[in-house]
């Protein structure tokens, strides 16, 4: 079972269209307006609205799908971001970004690990950001949350490797998505010029790496850059 959290983005939709060819998929979303239905023939797909800031909602979600959660491949694309200078951050900004980007990941792992340990199989795939690791003006909160999950994944990979459970991060550069197209032209030009070949990434490159991670029991604790060499 593929468990794709935050699947309503362009990247989430592309990943879901690919993975549904190989196993059942559960897709979670926050806003149904952004959700695209994925066609499926052989395997089943389930859609579930989920509030990642609520532990109670996560508990309900796990309980609802408990019997379906076999050979779990957990892929979390959900991201909260606030573009503000540190002095302009308010408490709600801080709480929301950390709940979605960090605490929800940790809580999901806490709930899924007993199932994975019992089944002696599990894959955790988290998404981080090259821009976050490099740092930039106005993204201190976003950057700190993404770097936190990298450290968490590294520890997770060491704690449960004896149960055939791996944990890895995919660090993304810039891809051709609707979100990127909304960036002001000047900033977009600046970001593209950071890429050696001056080209945005294709979404199929992300799918290729996901398959490699899932198929391997020896890729563990890694941070895999997909960024065109920035």
CSV table of C-alpha atoms in Angstrom, one decimal:
chain,number,residue,atom,x,y,z
A,1,UNK,CA,0.0,0.0,0.0
A,2,UNK,CA,1.3,3.4,-1.0
A,3,UNK,CA,0.3,6.1,1.5
A,4,UNK,CA,0.7,9.5,-0.2
A,5,UNK,CA,0.2,12.5,2.1
A,6,UNK,CA,-0.5,15.8,0.5
A,7,UNK,CA,-1.3,14.4,-2.9
A,8,UNK,CA,-3.2,17.3,-4.4
A,9,UNK,CA,-0.2,19.1,-5.8
A,10,UNK,CA,1.1,18.6,-9.3
A,11,UNK,CA,4.0,16.5,-8.0
A,12,UNK,CA,1.6,14.4,-5.8
A,13,UNK,CA,-0.8,13.8,-8.8
A,14,UNK,CA,2.1,12.7,-11.0
A,15,UNK,CA,3.4,10.3,-8.3
A,16,UNK,CA,0.0,8.9,-7.7
A,17,UNK,CA,-0.6,8.2,-11.5
A,18,UNK,CA,2.6,6.3,-11.6
A,19,UNK,CA,2.3,4.3,-8.3
A,20,UNK,CA,-1.3,3.1,-8.9
A,21,UNK,CA,0.2,0.8,-11.6
A,22,UNK,CA,1.9,-1.2,-8.9
A,23,UNK,CA,-0.2,-1.3,-5.7
A,24,UNK,CA,-3.2,0.2,-4.0
A,25,UNK,CA,-2.9,3.9,-3.0
A,26,UNK,CA,-4.4,6.1,-0.3
A,27,UNK,CA,-4.2,9.8,-1.2
A,28,UNK,CA,-4.8,12.5,1.4
A,29,UNK,CA,-5.5,16.1,0.6
A,30,UNK,CA,-6.4,19.4,2.4
A,31,UNK,CA,-8.3,21.2,-0.3
A,32,UNK,CA,-10.5,19.2,-2.6
A,33,UNK,CA,-10.5,22.0,-5.2
A,34,UNK,CA,-6.8,21.1,-5.9
A,35,UNK,CA,-7.4,17.4,-6.1
A,36,UNK,CA,-7.3,15.5,-9.4
A,37,UNK,CA,-8.8,12.1,-9.7
A,38,UNK,CA,-6.4,9.4,-10.8
A,39,UNK,CA,-7.6,6.7,-13.2
A,40,UNK,CA,-7.0,3.1,-12.1
A,41,UNK,CA,-7.8,-0.3,-13.5
A,42,UNK,CA,-6.1,-3.1,-11.5
A,43,UNK,CA,-5.5,-1.5,-8.1
A,44,UNK,CA,-7.7,0.5,-5.8
A,45,UNK,CA,-7.3,4.2,-4.9
A,46,UNK,CA,-8.8,5.9,-1.8
A,47,UNK,CA,-9.2,9.6,-1.2
A,48,UNK,CA,-9.2,11.1,2.3
A,49,UNK,CA,-9.3,14.7,3.5
A,50,UNK,CA,-6.9,15.1,6.3
A,51,UNK,CA,-5.9,17.9,8.7
A,52,UNK,CA,-2.2,17.4,9.5
A,53,UNK,CA,-2.3,19.9,12.3
A,54,UNK,CA,-4.7,17.5,14.3
A,55,UNK,CA,-3.4,14.4,16.0
A,56,UNK,CA,-7.0,13.3,16.4
A,57,UNK,CA,-7.6,13.4,12.7
A,58,UNK,CA,-4.4,11.4,12.1
A,59,UNK,CA,-5.5,8.8,14.6
A,60,UNK,CA,-8.9,8.5,13.0
A,61,UNK,CA,-7.3,8.1,9.6
A,62,UNK,CA,-5.0,5.3,10.8
A,63,UNK,CA,-7.8,3.5,12.5
A,64,UNK,CA,-10.0,3.8,9.4
A,65,UNK,CA,-7.5,2.2,7.1
A,66,UNK,CA,-5.7,0.0,9.6
A,67,UNK,CA,-6.6,-3.3,7.9
A,68,UNK,CA,-5.5,-2.0,4.5
A,69,UNK,CA,-2.1,-0.9,5.6
A,70,UNK,CA,0.1,-3.7,4.4
A,71,UNK,CA,3.7,-3.3,3.1
A,72,UNK,CA,3.5,0.4,3.7
A,73,UNK,CA,5.3,2.9,1.6
A,74,UNK,CA,4.8,6.3,3.3
A,75,UNK,CA,5.4,9.3,1.0
A,76,UNK,CA,4.8,12.7,2.5
A,77,UNK,CA,4.6,15.7,0.1
A,78,UNK,CA,2.5,18.0,2.4
A,79,UNK,CA,4.2,21.3,3.0
A,80,UNK,CA,3.3,24.5,4.8
A,81,UNK,CA,5.3,27.6,4.0
A,82,UNK,CA,5.3,31.2,5.2
A,83,UNK,CA,7.4,33.8,3.4
A,84,UNK,CA,8.1,36.3,6.1
A,85,UNK,CA,11.2,37.8,7.8
A,86,UNK,CA,11.8,36.4,11.3
A,87,UNK,CA,10.7,39.6,13.0
A,88,UNK,CA,7.4,39.4,11.2
A,89,UNK,CA,6.6,35.8,12.1
A,90,UNK,CA,3.6,35.4,14.4
A,91,UNK,CA,2.8,32.4,16.7
A,92,UNK,CA,0.2,31.0,14.3
A,93,UNK,CA,2.8,31.0,11.4
A,94,UNK,CA,5.3,29.1,13.6
A,95,UNK,CA,2.8,26.6,14.9
A,96,UNK,CA,1.2,25.8,11.5
A,97,UNK,CA,4.5,25.3,9.6
A,98,UNK,CA,6.1,23.1,12.4
A,99,UNK,CA,2.9,21.0,12.8
A,100,UNK,CA,2.6,20.2,9.1
A,101,UNK,CA,6.3,19.9,8.1
A,102,UNK,CA,7.7,18.3,11.3
A,103,UNK,CA,5.3,17.1,13.9
A,104,UNK,CA,2.8,15.4,11.6
A,105,UNK,CA,5.7,13.4,10.1
A,106,UNK,CA,6.9,12.3,13.5
A,107,UNK,CA,3.4,11.4,14.7
A,108,UNK,CA,2.6,9.4,11.5
A,109,UNK,CA,5.9,7.5,12.0
A,110,UNK,CA,4.9,6.8,15.7
A,111,UNK,CA,1.6,5.3,14.5
A,112,UNK,CA,2.8,3.4,11.5
A,113,UNK,CA,6.0,1.9,13.0
A,114,UNK,CA,4.2,-0.8,15.0
A,115,UNK,CA,2.5,-2.0,11.8
A,116,UNK,CA,5.8,-2.0,9.9
A,117,UNK,CA,7.7,-3.8,12.6
A,118,UNK,CA,5.1,-6.5,12.8
A,119,UNK,CA,5.2,-6.9,9.0
A,120,UNK,CA,9.0,-6.5,8.8
A,121,UNK,CA,8.7,-4.0,6.0
A,122,UNK,CA,8.4,-0.3,5.7
A,123,UNK,CA,9.5,2.6,3.5
A,124,UNK,CA,9.5,6.3,4.7
A,125,UNK,CA,10.1,8.9,2.0
A,126,UNK,CA,10.2,12.5,3.1
A,127,UNK,CA,10.5,15.5,0.8
A,128,UNK,CA,12.9,18.4,1.6
A,129,UNK,CA,14.1,21.4,-0.4
A,130,UNK,CA,17.4,22.5,-1.9
A,131,UNK,CA,16.3,26.1,-1.5
A,132,UNK,CA,15.6,25.4,2.2
A,133,UNK,CA,19.0,23.9,2.8
A,134,UNK,CA,20.8,26.7,1.0
A,135,UNK,CA,18.8,29.3,2.9
A,136,UNK,CA,17.2,32.5,1.5
A,137,UNK,CA,15.5,35.7,2.6
A,138,UNK,CA,12.1,35.2,4.2
A,139,UNK,CA,12.1,31.4,4.4
A,140,UNK,CA,13.8,30.8,7.8
A,141,UNK,CA,10.8,29.0,9.3
A,142,UNK,CA,10.3,26.8,6.2
A,143,UNK,CA,14.0,26.1,6.0
A,144,UNK,CA,14.3,25.1,9.7
A,145,UNK,CA,11.4,22.8,9.4
A,146,UNK,CA,12.7,21.0,6.3
A,147,UNK,CA,16.2,20.6,7.8
A,148,UNK,CA,14.6,19.2,11.0
A,149,UNK,CA,12.9,16.4,9.0
A,150,UNK,CA,16.3,15.5,7.4
A,151,UNK,CA,17.8,14.9,10.9
A,152,UNK,CA,14.7,13.0,12.0
A,153,UNK,CA,14.9,10.7,8.9
A,154,UNK,CA,18.6,10.0,9.6
A,155,UNK,CA,17.8,8.8,13.1
A,156,UNK,CA,14.7,6.8,12.0
A,157,UNK,CA,16.9,5.0,9.5
A,158,UNK,CA,19.3,3.8,12.2
A,159,UNK,CA,16.6,2.8,14.7
A,160,UNK,CA,14.6,0.4,12.6
A,161,UNK,CA,16.8,-0.9,9.9
A,162,UNK,CA,16.8,-4.4,11.4
A,163,UNK,CA,13.1,-4.6,10.6
A,164,UNK,CA,13.6,-4.0,6.9
A,165,UNK,CA,12.3,-0.4,7.4
A,166,UNK,CA,14.2,2.4,5.6
A,167,UNK,CA,13.9,6.1,5.8
A,168,UNK,CA,15.2,8.6,3.2
A,169,UNK,CA,14.7,12.1,2.0
A,170,UNK,CA,14.3,13.4,-1.5
A,171,UNK,CA,15.7,17.0,-1.8
A,172,UNK,CA,14.0,18.8,-4.7
A,173,UNK,CA,15.3,21.6,-6.8
A,174,UNK,CA,13.0,23.5,-9.2
A,175,UNK,CA,10.4,21.7,-11.3
A,176,UNK,CA,7.8,22.6,-13.9
A,177,UNK,CA,4.7,22.9,-11.8
A,178,UNK,CA,1.8,25.3,-11.5
A,179,UNK,CA,3.3,26.5,-8.2
A,180,UNK,CA,6.6,27.4,-9.8
A,181,UNK,CA,4.8,29.3,-12.6
A,182,UNK,CA,3.1,31.5,-10.0
A,183,UNK,CA,6.5,32.8,-8.9
A,184,UNK,CA,7.2,36.4,-10.0
A,185,UNK,CA,9.3,36.5,-13.3
A,186,UNK,CA,12.3,38.1,-11.8
A,187,UNK,CA,12.6,35.5,-9.0
A,188,UNK,CA,11.8,32.7,-11.4
A,189,UNK,CA,14.6,33.9,-13.7
A,190,UNK,CA,17.1,34.0,-10.8
A,191,UNK,CA,16.2,30.5,-9.7
A,192,UNK,CA,16.4,29.0,-13.2
A,193,UNK,CA,19.8,30.6,-13.7
A,194,UNK,CA,21.1,28.7,-10.6
A,195,UNK,CA,20.6,25.4,-12.5
A,196,UNK,CA,23.7,24.5,-14.6
A,197,UNK,CA,21.6,23.5,-17.7
A,198,UNK,CA,19.0,26.3,-17.1
A,199,UNK,CA,16.2,23.7,-17.3
A,200,UNK,CA,13.4,22.9,-14.8
A,201,UNK,CA,13.2,19.3,-13.6
A,202,UNK,CA,10.7,16.8,-15.1
A,203,UNK,CA,8.3,15.1,-12.7
A,204,UNK,CA,9.2,11.6,-14.0
A,205,UNK,CA,12.7,12.1,-12.5
A,206,UNK,CA,11.0,12.1,-9.0
A,207,UNK,CA,9.1,8.9,-9.8
A,208,UNK,CA,12.4,7.2,-10.9
A,209,UNK,CA,14.0,7.9,-7.5
A,210,UNK,CA,10.9,6.8,-5.5
A,211,UNK,CA,11.0,3.4,-7.3
A,212,UNK,CA,14.7,3.0,-6.6
A,213,UNK,CA,14.2,3.8,-2.9
A,214,UNK,CA,11.2,1.4,-2.5
A,215,UNK,CA,13.0,-1.5,-4.4
A,216,UNK,CA,16.2,-1.2,-2.3
A,217,UNK,CA,16.8,-2.3,1.3
A,218,UNK,CA,20.2,-0.7,1.3
A,219,UNK,CA,19.3,2.8,0.4
A,220,UNK,CA,18.8,4.1,3.9
A,221,UNK,CA,19.4,7.4,5.8
A,222,UNK,CA,20.1,9.1,2.5
A,223,UNK,CA,19.3,12.6,1.3
A,224,UNK,CA,19.0,12.3,-2.5
A,225,UNK,CA,19.2,15.5,-4.5
A,226,UNK,CA,17.1,15.9,-7.6
A,227,UNK,CA,18.0,19.4,-8.6
A,228,UNK,CA,20.0,19.4,-11.9
A,229,UNK,CA,23.2,20.0,-10.0
A,230,UNK,CA,22.5,23.3,-8.2
